[in-house]
Coordinates of C-alpha atoms in Angstrom, one line a residue:
Chain A
X1 CA 25.5 5.4 -75.2
X2 CA 26.3 8.7 -76.9
X3 CA 29.8 9.2 -75.4
X4 CA 32.4 9.3 -78.1
X5 CA 35.5 11.2 -77.3
X6 CA 37.5 11.6 -74.1
X7 CA 36.6 15.3 -74.0
X8 CA 32.9 14.4 -74.2
X9 CA 33.2 11.9 -71.4
X10 CA 35.0 14.4 -69.2
X11 CA 32.3 17.0 -69.9
X12 CA 29.6 14.5 -68.8
X13 CA 31.6 13.7 -65.6
X14 CA 32.0 17.4 -64.9
X15 CA 28.3 18.2 -65.3
X16 CA 26.8 15.2 -63.7
X17 CA 29.1 13.8 -61.0
X18 CA 31.6 16.4 -60.2
X19 CA 29.4 18.9 -58.2
X20 CA 28.0 16.2 -55.9
X21 CA 31.3 14.4 -55.5
X22 CA 33.0 17.7 -54.6
X23 CA 30.6 18.4 -51.7
X24 CA 31.0 14.8 -50.5
X25 CA 34.8 14.7 -50.7
X26 CA 35.1 18.2 -49.1
X27 CA 32.7 17.6 -46.3
X28 CA 33.1 13.9 -45.5
X29 CA 36.3 12.3 -47.0
X30 CA 38.8 15.1 -46.4
X31 CA 37.7 15.9 -42.8
X32 CA 37.7 12.1 -42.1
X33 CA 41.3 11.7 -43.3
X34 CA 42.4 15.0 -41.7
X35 CA 40.8 13.7 -38.5
X36 CA 43.1 10.7 -38.6
X37 CA 46.1 13.1 -38.9
X38 CA 44.7 15.2 -36.0
X39 CA 44.9 12.3 -33.6
X40 CA 48.7 12.4 -34.0
X41 CA 49.0 16.1 -33.2
X42 CA 48.7 18.3 -30.2
X43 CA 46.5 21.0 -31.8
X44 CA 44.6 23.2 -29.4
X45 CA 42.1 24.7 -31.7
X46 CA 43.7 28.1 -32.0
X47 CA 47.5 28.0 -32.7
X48 CA 48.6 27.9 -36.3
X49 CA 51.3 25.3 -35.8
X50 CA 50.5 21.7 -35.2
X51 CA 53.1 19.5 -33.6
X52 CA 53.2 15.8 -34.4
X53 CA 53.3 13.9 -31.1
X54 CA 52.9 10.3 -32.3
X55 CA 50.6 8.1 -30.2
X56 CA 50.6 10.3 -27.2
X57 CA 46.9 11.2 -27.7
X58 CA 45.9 7.5 -27.8
X59 CA 47.9 6.9 -24.6
X60 CA 45.9 9.8 -23.1
X61 CA 42.7 8.3 -24.2
X62 CA 43.5 5.2 -22.2
X63 CA 44.3 7.3 -19.2
X64 CA 41.1 9.3 -19.6
X65 CA 38.9 7.6 -17.0
X66 CA 36.1 10.0 -17.6
X67 CA 35.9 8.7 -21.2
X68 CA 35.7 5.1 -20.2
X69 CA 33.1 6.0 -17.6
X70 CA 31.0 7.7 -20.3
X71 CA 31.5 4.8 -22.7
X72 CA 30.3 2.4 -20.1
X73 CA 27.3 4.5 -19.4
X74 CA 26.6 4.8 -23.1
X75 CA 26.7 1.1 -23.5
X76 CA 24.3 0.6 -20.7
X77 CA 22.0 3.3 -22.2
X78 CA 22.3 1.6 -25.7
X79 CA 21.4 -1.8 -24.4
X80 CA 18.4 -0.6 -22.3
X81 CA 17.1 1.7 -25.1
X82 CA 17.6 -0.8 -28.0
X83 CA 15.7 -3.6 -26.1
X84 CA 12.9 -1.4 -24.9
X85 CA 12.5 0.6 -28.1
X86 CA 12.2 -2.6 -30.1
X87 CA 9.9 -4.4 -27.7
X88 CA 7.5 -1.4 -27.6
X89 CA 7.7 -0.8 -31.3
X90 CA 7.2 -4.5 -32.2
X91 CA 4.2 -4.7 -29.9
X92 CA 2.7 -1.5 -31.3
X93 CA 3.3 -2.7 -34.9
X94 CA 1.7 -6.1 -34.0
X95 CA -1.5 -4.5 -32.5
X96 CA -1.8 -1.9 -35.3
X97 CA -1.8 -4.6 -38.0
X98 CA -4.4 -6.8 -36.3
X99 CA -7.7 -5.9 -38.1
X100 CA -8.9 -2.9 -36.2
X101 CA -10.2 0.5 -37.2
X102 CA -8.5 3.8 -36.7
X103 CA -5.0 2.4 -37.4
X104 CA -4.0 5.5 -39.4
X105 CA -4.9 7.8 -36.5
X106 CA -2.8 5.8 -33.9
X107 CA 0.1 5.4 -36.3
X108 CA 0.2 9.1 -37.0
X109 CA 0.1 9.9 -33.3
X110 CA 2.8 7.4 -32.2
X111 CA 5.1 8.7 -34.9
X112 CA 4.8 12.4 -34.0
X113 CA 7.8 12.7 -31.6
X114 CA 10.1 11.8 -34.5
X115 CA 9.3 15.0 -36.3
X116 CA 10.8 17.1 -33.6
X117 CA 14.5 17.6 -32.9
X118 CA 16.1 16.1 -29.8
X119 CA 16.9 19.5 -28.3
X120 CA 13.3 20.7 -28.2
X121 CA 12.1 17.2 -27.0
X122 CA 14.6 17.3 -24.2
X123 CA 13.3 20.7 -23.0
X124 CA 9.7 19.5 -23.2
X125 CA 10.5 16.5 -21.1
X126 CA 12.7 18.5 -18.7
X127 CA 9.5 20.3 -17.8
X128 CA 7.5 17.1 -17.6
X129 CA 10.1 15.4 -15.2
X130 CA 10.8 18.4 -13.0
X131 CA 7.3 19.9 -12.7
X132 CA 4.4 17.8 -14.0
X133 CA 5.5 14.4 -12.7
X134 CA 6.6 15.9 -9.4
X135 CA 3.2 17.6 -9.1
X136 CA 1.4 14.3 -9.8
X137 CA 3.6 12.6 -7.2
X138 CA 2.8 15.1 -4.4
X139 CA -0.9 15.3 -5.1
X140 CA -1.3 11.5 -5.3
X141 CA 1.3 10.7 -2.6
X142 CA 3.4 8.5 -4.9
X143 CA 6.8 8.9 -3.4
X144 CA 8.6 7.7 -6.4
X145 CA 7.4 10.7 -8.5
X146 CA 7.5 13.4 -5.8
X147 CA 11.1 14.4 -6.4
X148 CA 12.4 15.3 -9.9
X149 CA 13.9 12.4 -11.9
X150 CA 16.6 14.7 -13.1
X151 CA 18.0 15.4 -9.7
X152 CA 19.0 11.8 -9.1
X153 CA 21.8 10.1 -11.1
X154 CA 20.0 6.7 -11.6
X155 CA 16.6 8.2 -12.3
X156 CA 18.2 10.8 -14.7
X157 CA 19.7 7.9 -16.6
X158 CA 16.3 6.3 -16.9
X159 CA 14.8 9.6 -17.9
X160 CA 17.1 9.5 -20.9
X161 CA 16.0 6.0 -21.7
X162 CA 12.3 6.8 -21.3
X163 CA 12.5 9.8 -23.7
X164 CA 14.4 7.7 -26.2
X165 CA 11.9 4.9 -26.1
X166 CA 9.1 7.4 -26.4
X167 CA 10.7 9.2 -29.4
X168 CA 12.2 6.3 -31.3
X169 CA 9.5 3.6 -30.9
X170 CA 7.1 5.3 -33.2
X171 CA 9.7 5.3 -36.0
X172 CA 10.6 1.6 -35.6
X173 CA 6.9 0.8 -35.3
X174 CA 6.5 2.0 -38.9
X175 CA 9.2 -0.4 -40.0
X176 CA 7.6 -3.3 -38.1
X177 CA 4.2 -2.5 -39.6
X178 CA 5.8 -2.7 -43.0
X179 CA 7.2 -6.1 -42.0
X180 CA 3.9 -7.4 -40.7
X181 CA 2.1 -6.3 -43.8
X182 CA 4.6 -8.2 -45.9
X183 CA 3.9 -11.5 -44.3
X184 CA 1.5 -13.3 -46.6
X185 CA -1.9 -14.3 -45.3
X186 CA -1.5 -17.8 -46.8
X187 CA 1.4 -18.6 -44.4
X188 CA -0.6 -17.5 -41.4
X189 CA -3.6 -19.5 -42.6
X190 CA -1.5 -22.6 -43.1
X191 CA -0.3 -22.2 -39.5
X192 CA -3.8 -21.9 -38.2
X193 CA -4.9 -25.0 -40.1
X194 CA -2.0 -26.9 -38.6
X195 CA -3.4 -26.0 -35.3
X196 CA -1.0 -23.3 -34.1
X197 CA -2.3 -21.0 -31.4
X198 CA -1.9 -17.3 -31.5
X199 CA 1.3 -17.3 -29.4
X200 CA 2.8 -20.3 -31.3
X201 CA 2.1 -18.5 -34.6
X202 CA 3.8 -15.4 -33.2
X203 CA 6.8 -17.4 -32.0
X204 CA 7.4 -19.9 -34.8
X205 CA 6.0 -18.1 -37.9
X206 CA 5.8 -14.3 -37.4
X207 CA 9.1 -13.6 -35.6
X208 CA 11.3 -15.7 -37.9
X209 CA 9.7 -14.1 -40.9
X210 CA 10.2 -10.6 -39.4
X211 CA 14.0 -11.1 -39.1
X212 CA 14.8 -8.5 -41.8
X213 CA 12.7 -5.9 -39.9
X214 CA 14.5 -6.7 -36.7
X215 CA 17.9 -6.3 -38.4
X216 CA 17.0 -2.9 -39.8
X217 CA 15.4 -1.6 -36.6
X218 CA 18.1 -2.8 -34.3
X219 CA 20.7 -1.3 -36.6
X220 CA 19.0 2.0 -36.6
X221 CA 18.4 2.2 -32.9
X222 CA 22.0 1.1 -32.2
X223 CA 23.6 3.7 -34.3
X224 CA 21.2 6.5 -33.1
X225 CA 21.6 5.7 -29.4
X226 CA 25.3 5.3 -29.5
X227 CA 25.7 8.9 -30.8
X228 CA 23.0 10.5 -28.7
X229 CA 23.9 14.1 -28.1
X230 CA 21.0 16.6 -28.5
X231 CA 18.8 14.9 -26.0
X232 CA 21.6 14.4 -23.6
X233 CA 22.4 18.1 -23.8
X234 CA 18.9 19.5 -23.3
X235 CA 17.4 16.9 -21.0
X236 CA 20.1 16.4 -18.4
X237 CA 23.0 18.4 -19.6
X238 CA 25.2 15.7 -18.1
X239 CA 23.8 16.5 -14.7
X240 CA 23.4 15.7 -11.8
X241 CA 27.2 16.1 -11.0
X242 CA 28.2 15.0 -14.5
X243 CA 26.8 11.5 -14.0
X244 CA 24.8 11.4 -17.2
X245 CA 27.5 12.5 -19.7
X246 CA 27.4 10.1 -22.6
X247 CA 30.3 9.5 -24.9
X248 CA 29.3 12.0 -27.6
X249 CA 29.0 14.7 -25.1
X250 CA 32.3 13.8 -23.6
X251 CA 34.0 14.0 -27.0
X252 CA 32.4 17.3 -27.6
X253 CA 33.6 18.8 -24.3
X254 CA 37.1 17.3 -24.7
X255 CA 37.6 19.0 -28.0
X256 CA 35.6 22.3 -27.8
X257 CA 35.7 23.0 -24.0
X258 CA 39.0 21.5 -22.9
X259 CA 40.6 22.3 -26.3
X260 CA 42.3 18.9 -26.6
X261 CA 41.4 18.4 -30.2
X262 CA 43.7 15.5 -30.8
X263 CA 42.5 13.5 -27.8
X264 CA 38.9 14.3 -28.6
X265 CA 39.3 13.1 -32.2
X266 CA 41.0 9.9 -31.1
X267 CA 38.1 9.2 -28.8
X268 CA 35.6 10.0 -31.6
X269 CA 37.4 7.5 -33.8
X270 CA 37.4 4.8 -31.1
X271 CA 33.7 5.4 -30.7
X272 CA 33.1 5.2 -34.4
X273 CA 35.0 1.9 -34.7
X274 CA 33.0 0.4 -31.8
X275 CA 29.7 1.4 -33.5
X276 CA 30.9 0.0 -36.8
X277 CA 32.0 -3.2 -35.2
X278 CA 28.9 -3.8 -33.1
X279 CA 26.5 -3.0 -35.9
X280 CA 28.5 -5.1 -38.3
X281 CA 28.3 -8.1 -36.0
X282 CA 24.6 -7.5 -35.4
X283 CA 23.8 -7.4 -39.2
X284 CA 25.9 -10.5 -39.8
X285 CA 24.2 -12.5 -37.0
X286 CA 20.7 -11.2 -38.0
X287 CA 21.2 -12.1 -41.7
X288 CA 22.2 -15.6 -40.8
X289 CA 18.9 -16.1 -39.0
X290 CA 16.7 -14.8 -41.9
X291 CA 14.4 -17.4 -43.4
X292 CA 12.4 -17.5 -46.6
X293 CA 8.6 -18.0 -46.4
Chain B
X1 CA -25.8 -20.5 -33.9
X2 CA -25.2 -20.2 -30.1
X3 CA -21.5 -20.9 -30.6
X4 CA -21.2 -18.1 -33.1
X5 CA -22.7 -15.6 -30.7
X6 CA -20.2 -16.6 -28.0
X7 CA -17.3 -16.3 -30.4
X8 CA -18.7 -12.9 -31.5
X9 CA -18.8 -11.5 -28.0
X10 CA -15.4 -12.8 -27.3
X11 CA -13.9 -11.0 -30.3
X12 CA -15.7 -7.8 -29.5
X13 CA -14.5 -7.8 -25.9
X14 CA -11.0 -8.4 -27.2
X15 CA -11.5 -5.5 -29.6
X16 CA -12.7 -3.2 -26.9
X17 CA -9.8 -4.1 -24.7
X18 CA -7.4 -3.5 -27.6
X19 CA -8.9 0.0 -28.1
X20 CA -8.8 0.8 -24.5
X21 CA -5.2 -0.3 -24.2
X22 CA -4.2 1.6 -27.4
X23 CA -5.9 4.7 -26.3
X24 CA -4.1 4.7 -22.9
X25 CA -0.7 4.2 -24.7
X26 CA -1.7 7.0 -27.1
X27 CA -2.5 9.4 -24.3
X28 CA 0.9 8.6 -22.7
X29 CA 2.6 9.4 -26.0
X30 CA 0.7 12.7 -26.3
X31 CA 1.1 13.5 -22.6
X32 CA 4.2 15.7 -22.9
X33 CA 2.8 17.8 -25.8
X34 CA -0.6 18.2 -24.0
X35 CA 1.0 19.5 -20.8
X36 CA 3.4 21.8 -22.7
X37 CA 0.5 23.4 -24.6
X38 CA -1.7 23.7 -21.5
X39 CA 1.0 25.4 -19.5
X40 CA 2.0 27.8 -22.3
X41 CA -1.1 29.8 -21.4
X42 CA -0.3 30.1 -17.7
X43 CA 1.7 32.6 -15.7
X44 CA 4.9 31.4 -14.0
X45 CA 3.3 31.4 -10.6
X46 CA 0.4 29.3 -11.8
X47 CA 2.7 26.8 -13.5
X48 CA 4.8 26.2 -10.4
X49 CA 1.7 25.9 -8.2
X50 CA -0.6 23.8 -10.4
X51 CA 1.1 22.5 -13.5
X52 CA -1.7 19.8 -13.8
X53 CA -4.6 22.2 -14.0
X54 CA -6.1 21.9 -17.5
X55 CA -7.2 25.5 -17.8
X56 CA -5.5 28.7 -16.8
X57 CA -7.3 31.0 -14.4
X58 CA -7.0 33.7 -17.0
X59 CA -8.4 31.6 -19.9
X60 CA -6.7 31.8 -23.2
X61 CA -3.9 34.3 -22.3
X62 CA -1.6 34.8 -25.2
X63 CA 0.9 37.1 -23.3
X64 CA 3.5 34.3 -23.2
X65 CA 3.4 33.8 -26.9
X66 CA 3.8 37.5 -27.7
X67 CA 6.8 37.7 -25.4
X68 CA 8.4 34.5 -26.6
X69 CA 7.8 35.5 -30.3
X70 CA 9.6 38.8 -29.7
X71 CA 12.3 37.7 -27.4
X72 CA 13.5 34.7 -29.4
X73 CA 13.2 36.6 -32.6
X74 CA 11.0 33.9 -33.9
X75 CA 10.4 35.3 -37.4
X76 CA 14.1 35.7 -38.0
X77 CA 15.0 32.2 -36.8
X78 CA 12.1 30.7 -38.7
X79 CA 13.3 32.5 -41.9
X80 CA 16.9 31.3 -41.3
X81 CA 15.7 27.7 -40.9
X82 CA 13.6 28.0 -44.1
X83 CA 16.4 29.4 -46.2
X84 CA 18.9 26.7 -45.0
X85 CA 16.4 23.8 -45.2
X86 CA 14.9 24.7 -48.6
X87 CA 18.2 25.5 -50.4
X88 CA 20.0 22.5 -48.9
X89 CA 17.2 20.2 -49.9
X90 CA 16.9 21.5 -53.4
X91 CA 20.6 21.3 -54.0
X92 CA 21.1 17.9 -52.5
X93 CA 18.2 16.4 -54.5
X94 CA 19.5 17.8 -57.9
X95 CA 23.1 16.9 -57.3
X96 CA 22.3 13.4 -55.9
X97 CA 20.0 12.6 -58.8
X98 CA 22.7 13.6 -61.3
X99 CA 25.4 11.8 -59.5
X100 CA 23.3 8.6 -59.1
X101 CA 22.4 8.8 -62.8
X102 CA 26.1 9.1 -63.7
X103 CA 27.0 6.2 -61.5
X104 CA 24.3 3.9 -63.1
X105 CA 24.8 4.8 -66.7
X106 CA 28.6 5.4 -66.9
X107 CA 29.9 2.3 -65.3
X108 CA 33.6 3.1 -65.1
X109 CA 36.1 2.8 -62.3
X110 CA 35.4 6.3 -60.9
X111 CA 31.7 5.4 -60.6
X112 CA 32.4 2.2 -58.9
X113 CA 35.0 3.6 -56.4
X114 CA 32.9 6.6 -55.4
X115 CA 29.7 4.7 -55.1
X116 CA 31.4 2.3 -52.8
X117 CA 32.9 5.2 -50.8
X118 CA 29.5 6.8 -50.4
X119 CA 27.8 3.7 -49.3
X120 CA 30.6 3.0 -46.8
X121 CA 30.6 6.5 -45.5
X122 CA 26.9 6.2 -44.5
X123 CA 28.0 4.5 -41.3
X124 CA 30.3 7.3 -40.2
X125 CA 28.6 9.2 -37.4
X126 CA 28.8 13.0 -37.6
X127 CA 30.7 13.1 -34.3
X128 CA 33.7 11.3 -35.9
X129 CA 34.0 14.2 -38.4
X130 CA 32.9 17.3 -36.5
X131 CA 36.3 18.1 -34.9
X132 CA 38.4 18.1 -38.1
X133 CA 35.5 19.8 -39.9
X134 CA 35.6 22.7 -37.5
X135 CA 39.4 22.9 -37.7
X136 CA 39.4 22.9 -41.5
X137 CA 36.5 25.2 -42.2
X138 CA 37.1 27.4 -39.1
X139 CA 40.8 27.7 -38.3
X140 CA 42.2 27.0 -41.8
X141 CA 39.6 28.5 -44.3
X142 CA 37.8 30.8 -42.0
X143 CA 34.4 30.0 -43.6
X144 CA 32.3 29.6 -40.5
X145 CA 29.4 31.8 -39.6
X146 CA 27.9 31.7 -43.1
X147 CA 24.7 30.2 -44.3
X148 CA 26.3 29.1 -47.5
X149 CA 28.9 27.0 -45.6
X150 CA 26.1 25.4 -43.5
X151 CA 24.1 24.6 -46.7
X152 CA 27.2 23.2 -48.4
X153 CA 27.9 20.9 -45.4
X154 CA 24.3 19.8 -45.2
X155 CA 24.6 18.8 -48.8
X156 CA 27.9 17.0 -48.3
X157 CA 26.6 15.0 -45.4
X158 CA 23.2 14.1 -46.9
X159 CA 24.3 13.3 -50.4
X160 CA 25.4 9.7 -49.8
X161 CA 22.1 8.5 -48.7
X162 CA 20.2 10.4 -51.4
X163 CA 22.6 9.0 -54.1
X164 CA 22.2 5.5 -52.8
X165 CA 18.4 5.7 -52.9
X166 CA 18.3 7.3 -56.4
X167 CA 20.8 4.8 -57.6
X168 CA 18.6 1.9 -56.6
X169 CA 15.6 3.4 -58.3
X170 CA 17.3 4.4 -61.5
X171 CA 18.9 1.0 -61.9
X172 CA 15.7 -0.9 -61.3
X173 CA 13.0 1.3 -62.9
X174 CA 14.3 3.6 -65.6
X175 CA 14.6 1.8 -68.9
X176 CA 17.6 2.8 -70.9
X177 CA 15.6 2.7 -74.1
X178 CA 13.9 6.0 -73.2
X179 CA 17.2 7.8 -73.2
X180 CA 18.3 6.2 -76.4
X181 CA 15.2 7.4 -78.1
X182 CA 15.9 10.9 -76.9
X183 CA 19.5 10.7 -78.0
X184 CA 18.4 9.6 -81.5
X185 CA 16.2 12.6 -81.7
X186 CA 19.3 14.7 -81.1
X187 CA 18.7 15.6 -77.4
X188 CA 21.9 16.3 -75.4
X189 CA 22.6 14.2 -72.3
X190 CA 21.9 17.2 -70.1
X191 CA 18.6 18.0 -71.7
X192 CA 17.6 14.3 -71.7
X193 CA 18.3 14.1 -68.0
X194 CA 16.3 17.2 -67.1
X195 CA 13.4 16.6 -69.4
X196 CA 13.1 12.8 -69.5
X197 CA 14.8 11.3 -66.5
X198 CA 14.2 13.7 -63.7
X199 CA 10.4 13.8 -64.1
X200 CA 10.4 10.0 -63.8
X201 CA 12.2 10.1 -60.5
X202 CA 9.3 11.9 -58.8
X203 CA 8.3 9.2 -56.2
X204 CA 11.9 8.8 -55.0
X205 CA 12.3 12.6 -55.0
X206 CA 9.3 13.0 -52.8
X207 CA 10.7 10.5 -50.3
X208 CA 14.1 12.2 -50.2
X209 CA 12.6 15.7 -49.9
X210 CA 10.7 14.5 -46.8
X211 CA 13.7 12.8 -45.2
X212 CA 16.1 15.7 -45.9
X213 CA 13.8 18.4 -44.9
X214 CA 13.2 16.7 -41.5
X215 CA 16.9 16.2 -41.0
X216 CA 17.9 19.7 -41.9
X217 CA 15.1 21.5 -40.1
X218 CA 15.8 19.7 -36.8
X219 CA 19.6 19.5 -37.0
X220 CA 21.3 21.0 -34.0
X221 CA 24.9 19.9 -33.7
X222 CA 26.2 20.9 -37.1
X223 CA 24.5 24.3 -37.2
X224 CA 25.7 25.0 -33.7
X225 CA 29.3 24.4 -34.8
X226 CA 28.9 26.6 -37.9
X227 CA 26.7 29.4 -36.8
X228 CA 27.3 31.6 -33.8
X229 CA 26.1 35.0 -34.9
X230 CA 22.7 35.8 -33.5
X231 CA 21.2 37.0 -36.8
X232 CA 22.0 33.6 -38.5
X233 CA 20.6 31.2 -35.9
X234 CA 18.2 28.6 -37.0
X235 CA 15.1 27.6 -35.0
X236 CA 16.7 24.8 -32.9
X237 CA 19.7 27.1 -32.1
X238 CA 17.6 30.1 -31.1
X239 CA 15.3 27.8 -29.0
X240 CA 18.4 26.5 -27.2
X241 CA 19.8 30.0 -26.6
X242 CA 16.5 31.3 -25.5
X243 CA 16.1 28.5 -23.0
X244 CA 19.5 29.2 -21.5
X245 CA 18.7 32.9 -21.1
X246 CA 15.1 32.7 -19.9
X247 CA 15.0 29.4 -18.1
X248 CA 13.4 31.0 -15.0
X249 CA 10.6 32.4 -17.1
X250 CA 8.6 29.2 -17.3
X251 CA 5.5 30.5 -19.1
X252 CA 7.5 32.1 -21.9
X253 CA 9.6 29.0 -22.2
X254 CA 6.5 26.8 -22.7
X255 CA 5.2 29.2 -25.3
X256 CA 8.6 29.3 -27.1
X257 CA 8.6 25.4 -27.2
X258 CA 5.1 25.4 -28.6
X259 CA 6.0 28.0 -31.2
X260 CA 9.1 26.0 -32.3
X261 CA 7.1 22.7 -32.6
X262 CA 4.1 24.3 -34.3
X263 CA 5.3 24.7 -37.9
X264 CA 6.3 21.1 -38.3
X265 CA 3.2 19.8 -36.6
X266 CA 1.0 21.9 -38.9
X267 CA 2.9 20.5 -41.9
X268 CA 2.5 17.0 -40.5
X269 CA -1.3 17.4 -40.2
X270 CA -1.6 18.1 -43.9
X271 CA 1.1 15.7 -45.2
X272 CA 1.0 12.8 -42.7
X273 CA 0.4 10.2 -45.4
X274 CA 3.3 11.3 -47.5
X275 CA 5.6 11.8 -44.5
X276 CA 4.9 8.4 -43.1
X277 CA 5.3 6.5 -46.4
X278 CA 8.4 8.6 -47.2
X279 CA 10.0 7.6 -43.9
X280 CA 9.2 4.0 -44.3
X281 CA 10.5 3.7 -47.8
X282 CA 13.7 5.6 -46.8
X283 CA 14.4 3.3 -43.9
X284 CA 13.7 0.1 -45.7
X285 CA 15.8 1.1 -48.7
X286 CA 18.9 2.1 -46.8

């Protein structure tokens, strides 16, 4: 392999691995560990001294009802979004892999929202919800639309879900398309010969074979939705009356607005552990259901 | 014969129904963009009164765009975004390729430990790190408000995924015999990497360029924590700030949103095939 001496191997490490590892350790590992330490201090973001206060921050997290409220809301949002995103994306992927023309055009269009950052999308939809839909509502007499979605707590929540489904489904659709294209024509033909109808084929052949795609898509939507911030900030800003503040926004405000860095970091860690646990269980369960064609 | 015709009509009706359905869904997906563009040509009064009207009374009136372009200092924000995105992408690609190459070819303890750490760290969301990040780089080192810091952080956060994808590709598709031939001819390891290995990584590099450019260009939270000085703001940051200041001025806001979205959409029109296949292979591999 061309490496002879210890000096030589150090040199190779220094040239090839060290720069990349330095950035990784300095930006991810050290802050992560320092974050653990922060949760045991009462740092306010300004003062130079940090006092160790033991588990007081964690006790405060349990007393922080706003945090648990935001977490509950986030869970509700995650469940609604994950289900709807994947149903829509699966359906789009299914239709776009049945032999029709113009597939590329539709695929390109459905994916477009993914190219744009959450902040800008949130602003665009704010205009749609507060002006365009209201105008449609008043001209057509549909009561449901005639007042802004963003002024009502429940409707504002659904506004978040709608924009998330609109944005994320195009991305997941691409993964489902890759999955559908991977199913061999022989298997489908065999099912047809055995007399399976379209729906039976979908239920007993396609869906089991698509398990790997489901696992990836659900994992990606789960972790994206749990940490939603940009869209929350620009679409609802937590309004009306702070009813749509999701966990990530709550953590941000706790640390950078209320200057309770220790409590904020403890909440961020709890959030991280929850996401890791839920996606771990999801991947484990999904992998168990995977079948070979 | 007759049976065939009936079957034929049935499939073509089904096909037409599919097209109609797809077109409706497509229009719904395009709906927000269409109305933002339409209204960017209107005056505030007209937007409030008739946001649904397809054409402005004044025709193609570009006043909003001129105003938005000047007020949000579009050119400066665009340049800032370009500098950050291009340098961070270039650096992360080179460093990730080198690190991944090291991990694959030098299979020692350090390689194993750090590769495992990088893979594991991919599930850590940014929010779990942002608070200590600000306290270390802000309060302790006083390095915030600098493009270089932002680029460095982008690199640090993005490198795990890039190393992971390069690692998979090098391990499965780059035969070691190639390097050995180069070594025998007296090529140093560094030269071998840049002249023999790196060119072979092209397909993976293309995927990673696309994924990283999209992520860096659109990122909001990290830059918002690092940059606060007006002259450094990237496009998403200046759009956010502009929206806060001019939110009453609807026409200008619409034009600003169109301006912000335009560069990436133009790029998408030309590179859609590559972008889509890049995103798919990125998602499936990680």
